[in-house]
Short mmCIF file of C-alpha atoms and ligand atoms in Angstrom, two decimals:
data_model
loop_
_atom_site.label_atom_id
_atom_site.label_comp_id
_atom_site.label_asym_id
_atom_site.label_seq_id
_atom_site.Cartn_x
_atom_site.Cartn_y
_atom_site.Cartn_z
CA MET A 9 -33.85 10.39 -4.34
CA SER A 10 -35.41 7.44 -6.08
CA LEU A 11 -35.63 4.12 -4.28
CA LEU A 12 -33.53 2.64 -7.08
CA MET A 13 -30.48 4.60 -5.92
CA HIS A 14 -30.25 2.69 -2.65
CA GLY A 15 -28.13 -0.32 -1.66
CA PRO A 16 -29.53 -3.65 -2.71
CA GLN A 17 -31.52 -2.13 -5.54
CA GLN A 18 -28.30 -1.28 -7.35
CA ARG A 19 -27.27 -3.54 -10.21
CA ALA A 20 -23.65 -3.87 -8.99
CA TRP A 21 -21.81 -2.98 -5.80
CA VAL A 22 -18.89 -3.91 -3.57
CA GLU A 23 -19.09 -5.05 0.02
CA ILE A 24 -16.20 -4.47 2.41
CA ASN A 25 -15.76 -6.78 5.37
CA ARG A 26 -14.10 -4.66 8.06
CA ASP A 27 -13.60 -7.68 10.30
CA ALA A 28 -11.55 -9.37 7.59
CA ILE A 29 -9.18 -6.37 7.49
CA THR A 30 -8.87 -6.42 11.29
CA HIS A 31 -8.28 -10.20 11.19
CA ASN A 32 -5.64 -9.96 8.46
CA THR A 33 -3.85 -7.11 10.20
CA SER A 34 -3.76 -8.86 13.56
CA CYS A 35 -2.59 -12.19 12.08
CA ILE A 36 0.23 -10.40 10.26
CA LYS A 37 1.08 -8.37 13.35
CA ALA A 38 1.20 -11.57 15.43
CA SER A 39 3.70 -13.06 12.97
CA LEU A 40 6.15 -10.16 13.43
CA ALA A 41 8.88 -9.93 16.03
CA GLU A 42 7.73 -8.22 19.22
CA HIS A 43 9.52 -4.93 18.58
CA CYS A 44 8.36 -4.74 14.95
CA GLU A 45 5.52 -2.37 14.08
CA LEU A 46 3.01 -2.59 11.24
CA MET A 47 2.32 0.31 8.87
CA ALA A 48 -0.92 -0.24 6.95
CA VAL A 49 -0.65 1.02 3.37
CA VAL A 50 -3.97 2.66 2.49
CA LYS A 51 -3.02 4.51 -0.71
CA ALA A 52 -5.37 4.62 -3.70
CA ASP A 53 -8.41 4.87 -1.40
CA GLY A 54 -7.31 1.81 0.55
CA TYR A 55 -6.77 -0.23 -2.63
CA GLY A 56 -10.34 0.65 -3.53
CA HIS A 57 -11.78 -0.49 -0.19
CA GLY A 58 -12.19 3.03 1.26
CA ALA A 59 -9.14 4.48 3.02
CA VAL A 60 -10.83 5.57 6.24
CA THR A 61 -12.78 2.32 6.62
CA VAL A 62 -9.57 0.35 6.15
CA ALA A 63 -7.54 2.57 8.46
CA GLU A 64 -10.03 2.17 11.30
CA ALA A 65 -10.20 -1.60 10.85
CA ALA A 66 -6.40 -1.83 10.65
CA ILE A 67 -5.94 0.13 13.90
CA LYS A 68 -8.16 -2.46 15.63
CA GLY A 69 -5.87 -5.16 14.26
CA GLY A 70 -2.72 -3.51 15.58
CA ALA A 71 -1.51 -1.17 12.83
CA SER A 72 0.36 1.76 14.38
CA SER A 73 0.92 4.00 11.35
CA PHE A 74 -0.24 4.53 7.77
CA GLY A 75 1.33 4.87 4.36
CA VAL A 76 -0.32 6.81 1.54
CA ALA A 77 0.81 7.94 -1.90
CA THR A 78 -0.44 11.53 -1.96
CA LEU A 79 -1.02 14.48 0.34
CA ALA A 80 -4.74 14.45 -0.45
CA GLU A 81 -4.95 10.85 0.76
CA ALA A 82 -3.10 11.76 3.96
CA ILE A 83 -5.38 14.74 4.64
CA GLU A 84 -8.44 12.54 4.18
CA LEU A 85 -7.21 10.38 7.09
CA ARG A 86 -6.59 13.41 9.31
CA GLN A 87 -10.00 14.90 8.49
CA ALA A 88 -11.57 11.61 9.52
CA GLY A 89 -9.90 12.01 12.93
CA ILE A 90 -7.10 9.46 12.49
CA LYS A 91 -4.24 10.49 14.78
CA GLN A 92 -1.57 7.86 14.00
CA PRO A 93 1.61 8.80 12.11
CA VAL A 94 1.06 9.05 8.35
CA LEU A 95 3.95 8.69 5.91
CA VAL A 96 3.49 10.15 2.43
CA LEU A 97 5.25 7.61 0.19
CA GLY A 98 4.94 9.71 -2.96
CA ASN A 99 7.29 12.53 -3.83
CA LEU A 100 6.65 16.08 -2.62
CA GLN A 101 8.44 18.98 -4.28
CA ALA A 102 6.66 22.26 -3.71
CA PRO A 103 7.14 24.46 -0.61
CA GLU A 104 3.38 24.52 -0.01
CA GLU A 105 3.35 20.72 0.12
CA PHE A 106 5.78 20.78 3.05
CA ARG A 107 3.69 23.51 4.69
CA CYS A 108 0.74 21.20 4.33
CA CYS A 109 2.71 18.40 6.06
CA LEU A 110 3.45 20.78 8.94
CA HIS A 111 -0.17 21.84 9.21
CA TRP A 112 -1.61 18.31 9.19
CA GLN A 113 1.28 16.60 11.01
CA LEU A 114 2.20 14.35 8.09
CA MET A 115 5.61 12.82 7.37
CA PRO A 116 7.03 13.53 3.93
CA THR A 117 9.49 11.23 2.20
CA ILE A 118 12.82 12.84 1.41
CA SER A 119 14.65 11.59 -1.70
CA SER A 120 17.25 14.32 -2.24
CA LEU A 121 19.28 17.02 -0.52
CA ARG A 122 17.25 19.71 -2.29
CA GLN A 123 14.02 18.36 -0.84
CA ALA A 124 15.54 18.15 2.62
CA GLN A 125 16.66 21.77 2.41
CA LEU A 126 13.24 22.89 1.22
CA ALA A 127 11.48 20.97 3.99
CA ASN A 128 13.89 22.36 6.59
CA GLN A 129 13.30 25.89 5.33
CA GLU A 130 9.53 25.52 5.55
CA ALA A 131 9.79 24.05 9.05
CA ALA A 132 12.03 26.94 10.13
CA ASN A 133 9.56 29.46 8.66
CA ALA A 134 6.72 27.80 10.55
CA GLY A 135 8.76 27.65 13.75
CA GLN A 136 7.80 24.00 14.07
CA PRO A 137 9.95 20.86 13.65
CA LEU A 138 9.03 18.52 10.79
CA ALA A 139 9.31 14.74 11.07
CA VAL A 140 10.60 13.21 7.83
CA GLN A 141 11.76 9.86 6.50
CA LEU A 142 14.64 9.33 4.12
CA LYS A 143 14.09 6.98 1.20
CA LEU A 144 16.96 5.23 -0.52
CA ASP A 145 16.92 3.67 -3.95
CA THR A 146 18.66 0.34 -3.38
CA GLY A 147 17.73 -1.12 -6.77
CA MET A 148 14.17 -0.21 -7.72
CA ALA A 149 15.05 2.86 -9.79
CA ARG A 150 11.92 4.72 -8.80
CA LEU A 151 11.78 7.03 -5.78
CA GLY A 152 14.63 7.49 -3.33
CA ALA A 153 18.14 8.87 -3.27
CA PRO A 154 20.92 6.65 -4.63
CA TRP A 155 21.83 4.39 -1.68
CA GLU A 156 25.50 5.33 -1.99
CA GLU A 157 24.52 8.86 -0.97
CA GLY A 158 22.67 7.58 2.11
CA PRO A 159 25.37 8.32 4.71
CA GLN A 160 25.98 11.88 3.43
CA LEU A 161 22.27 12.63 3.27
CA LEU A 162 21.69 11.31 6.76
CA ALA A 163 24.47 13.51 8.06
CA ALA A 164 23.06 16.51 6.20
CA ILE A 165 19.52 15.92 7.51
CA ASN A 166 20.86 15.39 11.01
CA ALA A 167 22.54 18.78 10.84
CA MET A 168 19.31 20.53 9.82
CA ALA A 169 17.87 22.19 12.91
CA ASP A 170 14.20 21.88 11.98
CA LEU A 171 14.01 18.35 10.56
CA GLN A 172 13.58 15.26 12.71
CA LEU A 173 14.54 12.01 11.03
CA HIS A 174 11.93 9.40 11.94
CA GLY A 175 12.88 6.70 9.51
CA LEU A 176 15.06 5.27 6.78
CA TYR A 177 13.47 3.10 4.12
CA SER A 178 13.70 1.54 0.71
CA HIS A 179 11.42 -0.50 -1.57
CA LEU A 180 12.01 -3.94 -3.09
CA ALA A 181 11.66 -4.61 -6.81
CA ASP A 182 11.48 -8.40 -6.62
CA ALA A 183 10.04 -9.28 -3.22
CA ASP A 184 7.43 -11.67 -4.63
CA GLN A 185 10.08 -13.91 -6.23
CA LEU A 186 11.32 -16.86 -4.18
CA ALA A 187 14.98 -16.44 -3.06
CA SER A 188 15.60 -13.47 -5.35
CA SER A 189 19.26 -12.49 -5.69
CA HIS A 190 18.17 -8.94 -6.42
CA THR A 191 16.32 -8.76 -3.09
CA ARG A 192 19.50 -9.97 -1.35
CA LEU A 193 21.46 -7.22 -3.09
CA GLN A 194 18.93 -4.57 -2.04
CA GLN A 195 19.04 -5.91 1.53
CA GLN A 196 22.86 -5.71 1.59
CA ARG A 197 22.85 -2.13 0.31
CA PHE A 198 20.19 -1.10 2.81
CA GLU A 199 22.03 -2.68 5.71
CA GLU A 200 25.27 -1.08 4.65
CA VAL A 201 23.69 2.34 5.11
CA MET A 202 22.09 1.19 8.39
CA GLN A 203 25.48 0.07 9.73
CA HIS A 204 26.91 3.41 8.86
CA LEU A 205 24.18 4.97 10.95
CA THR A 206 24.99 2.92 14.01
CA GLY A 207 28.61 3.91 13.59
CA ILE A 208 27.85 7.62 13.67
CA ASN A 209 25.11 7.19 16.25
CA GLN A 210 22.34 8.60 14.06
CA ARG A 211 20.02 5.64 13.80
CA PRO A 212 16.53 6.90 12.96
CA GLY A 213 13.45 5.50 14.68
CA PHE A 214 12.35 3.13 11.95
CA CYS A 215 14.21 1.16 9.32
CA HIS A 216 11.92 -0.51 6.80
CA LEU A 217 12.16 -2.41 3.56
CA ALA A 218 9.30 -4.93 3.47
CA ASN A 219 6.04 -4.76 1.52
CA SER A 220 3.50 -7.60 1.88
CA ALA A 221 5.59 -10.11 -0.05
CA ALA A 222 8.72 -9.53 2.03
CA THR A 223 6.67 -9.40 5.25
CA LEU A 224 5.13 -12.81 4.56
CA GLY A 225 8.20 -14.29 2.93
CA ASN A 226 11.30 -13.32 4.90
CA ARG A 227 11.57 -12.22 8.51
CA GLU A 228 15.11 -10.99 7.92
CA LEU A 229 13.59 -8.10 5.99
CA HIS A 230 11.31 -6.90 8.80
CA TYR A 231 13.70 -4.70 10.85
CA ASN A 232 11.43 -2.68 13.16
CA LEU A 233 8.62 -1.79 10.75
CA VAL A 234 6.86 -3.43 7.80
CA ARG A 235 4.68 -1.64 5.21
CA VAL A 236 1.76 -3.89 4.40
CA GLY A 237 -0.79 -3.25 1.65
CA LEU A 238 -2.12 -6.26 -0.28
CA ALA A 239 -2.04 -8.68 2.64
CA ILE A 240 -4.25 -6.60 4.95
CA TYR A 241 -6.86 -6.62 2.17
CA GLY A 242 -6.63 -10.41 2.22
CA HIS A 243 -4.49 -11.16 -0.82
CA ALA A 244 -1.22 -13.05 -0.98
CA PRO A 245 1.20 -11.29 -3.37
CA ALA A 246 2.31 -14.62 -4.88
CA ALA A 247 1.10 -18.22 -4.87
CA HIS A 248 4.06 -19.47 -2.78
CA LEU A 249 3.11 -16.97 -0.04
CA SER A 250 -0.55 -17.94 0.16
CA GLN A 251 -0.06 -20.67 2.80
CA LYS A 252 1.79 -18.49 5.29
CA ILE A 253 -1.16 -16.82 6.99
CA ALA A 254 -4.88 -17.52 6.55
CA LEU A 255 -5.80 -14.21 4.91
CA LYS A 256 -9.43 -13.33 4.31
CA PRO A 257 -10.28 -11.24 1.22
CA ALA A 258 -12.09 -8.15 2.46
CA MET A 259 -13.86 -7.16 -0.76
CA THR A 260 -16.74 -8.89 -2.48
CA VAL A 261 -18.01 -7.58 -5.82
CA ARG A 262 -21.67 -8.31 -6.35
CA ALA A 263 -23.98 -7.87 -9.31
CA ARG A 264 -27.59 -8.71 -9.91
CA VAL A 265 -28.68 -11.26 -12.47
CA THR A 266 -30.68 -9.00 -14.76
CA LEU A 267 -31.83 -11.66 -17.25
CA LEU A 268 -31.95 -15.46 -17.42
CA ARG A 269 -32.15 -17.09 -20.85
CA GLU A 270 -32.29 -20.62 -22.22
CA VAL A 271 -30.21 -21.18 -25.37
CA PRO A 272 -29.46 -24.33 -27.40
CA ALA A 273 -26.03 -25.93 -27.88
CA GLY A 274 -23.64 -24.23 -30.32
CA VAL A 275 -24.51 -20.62 -29.47
CA GLY A 276 -21.64 -18.12 -29.41
CA VAL A 277 -22.00 -15.83 -26.40
CA SER A 278 -21.09 -12.14 -26.31
CA TYR A 279 -18.24 -10.29 -28.09
CA GLY A 280 -16.03 -12.45 -30.27
CA HIS A 281 -18.07 -15.52 -29.34
CA ARG A 282 -15.23 -16.48 -27.03
CA PHE A 283 -17.59 -18.90 -25.33
CA VAL A 284 -19.70 -21.33 -27.30
CA THR A 285 -22.31 -23.44 -25.50
CA GLN A 286 -21.56 -27.16 -25.61
CA ARG A 287 -25.11 -28.16 -24.63
CA PRO A 288 -28.48 -26.52 -24.13
CA SER A 289 -27.65 -23.93 -21.50
CA ARG A 290 -29.10 -21.35 -19.18
CA LEU A 291 -27.33 -17.98 -19.43
CA ALA A 292 -27.38 -15.39 -16.68
CA VAL A 293 -26.73 -11.81 -17.77
CA LEU A 294 -25.13 -9.79 -14.95
CA GLY A 295 -25.56 -6.04 -14.56
CA ILE A 296 -21.84 -5.28 -14.47
CA GLY A 297 -19.37 -4.28 -17.18
CA TYR A 298 -16.36 -2.30 -18.30
CA ALA A 299 -17.52 0.88 -16.62
CA ASP A 300 -17.47 -0.98 -13.33
CA GLY A 301 -13.92 -2.23 -13.87
CA VAL A 302 -14.63 -5.66 -15.36
CA ALA A 303 -12.08 -5.45 -18.17
CA ARG A 304 -12.54 -7.39 -21.39
CA LEU A 305 -9.14 -8.95 -20.67
CA LEU A 306 -11.00 -11.06 -18.13
CA SER A 307 -13.11 -12.77 -20.84
CA GLY A 308 -12.99 -16.49 -20.22
CA ARG A 309 -10.73 -16.06 -17.17
CA MET A 310 -13.22 -15.03 -14.57
CA GLU A 311 -15.56 -17.03 -12.41
CA VAL A 312 -18.55 -15.87 -10.44
CA MET A 313 -20.45 -17.46 -7.60
C1 PLP B 1777 2.33 0.28 -2.14
C2 PLP B 1777 3.54 0.24 -1.31
C3 PLP B 1777 3.69 -0.74 -0.30
C4 PLP B 1777 2.69 -1.86 -0.07
O1 PLP B 1777 2.88 -2.87 -1.05
P1 PLP B 1777 2.04 -4.22 -1.01
O2 PLP B 1777 2.71 -5.09 -1.99
O3 PLP B 1777 0.64 -3.88 -1.40
O4 PLP B 1777 2.13 -4.74 0.39
C5 PLP B 1777 4.83 -0.67 0.48
N1 PLP B 1777 5.76 0.29 0.30
C6 PLP B 1777 5.65 1.23 -0.67
C7 PLP B 1777 6.71 2.25 -0.83
C8 PLP B 1777 4.55 1.23 -1.50
O5 PLP B 1777 4.44 2.15 -2.46
#
């Protein structure tokens, strides 16, 4: 391989600071109630940081389980030797997907009776119990069973011999808004189903509702598990949440200066001449562009160091 293919010779690259992920995770963990656990969300290749790298750094910081979107992402963690519980947040439908969960010890999300039956059937066929979590739609209108059906579904799952209910969860549509009335409504609906559980003595291991915004913003939404993505990577989900914990961004995008040029005042620079020099200026051309993810939408809105 040519020397030019290696590290610092590249024109553009990202650097991931593992210690920042460990720091962020442990600061967030320290802010939770004692009995509350932290699930690190490492979907989409750990938000582009590298799922396995992030998972290992998050374990050091106190994460006790992982959330991913797809089965392939979950299997990647298992193949890397990660033993913690992994919840597949995305929707699984096919029998072979539940077989895969059994094989790799992954927890699928159940959003309907049909899925629960299918999962139970596959677990029975394998002669092996399957841990699952039930997701309710409390006002996001994406994944999850309608919250009104929560009590019936819990009873149905409880009656299935080969499923073990490890959790009940929902997802917030408006968590990054300050004092959102919709978040309050989702909380009320979620707790209504939870209360029902206590009544019929079927409380699953984990009840969880909070993403990063709700984790940083409102302790009432923590219950006994929070699902944290953005914040472990070092980003506050909204400006009003940025003071809560001193988060450290874990990713740095770097590019080489490939050309320096001196130009006079009044020169329009690059497409659309969106920038015009006000004085004689030195331009630095960086070896990074659309193909690397620097969208043209960022013209005039981006700063580099
Ligand atoms: C992505 C995701 C999260 C994490 O959200 P952040 O805002 O990045 O913290 C939590 N829960 C579910 C269901 C998700 O899909």
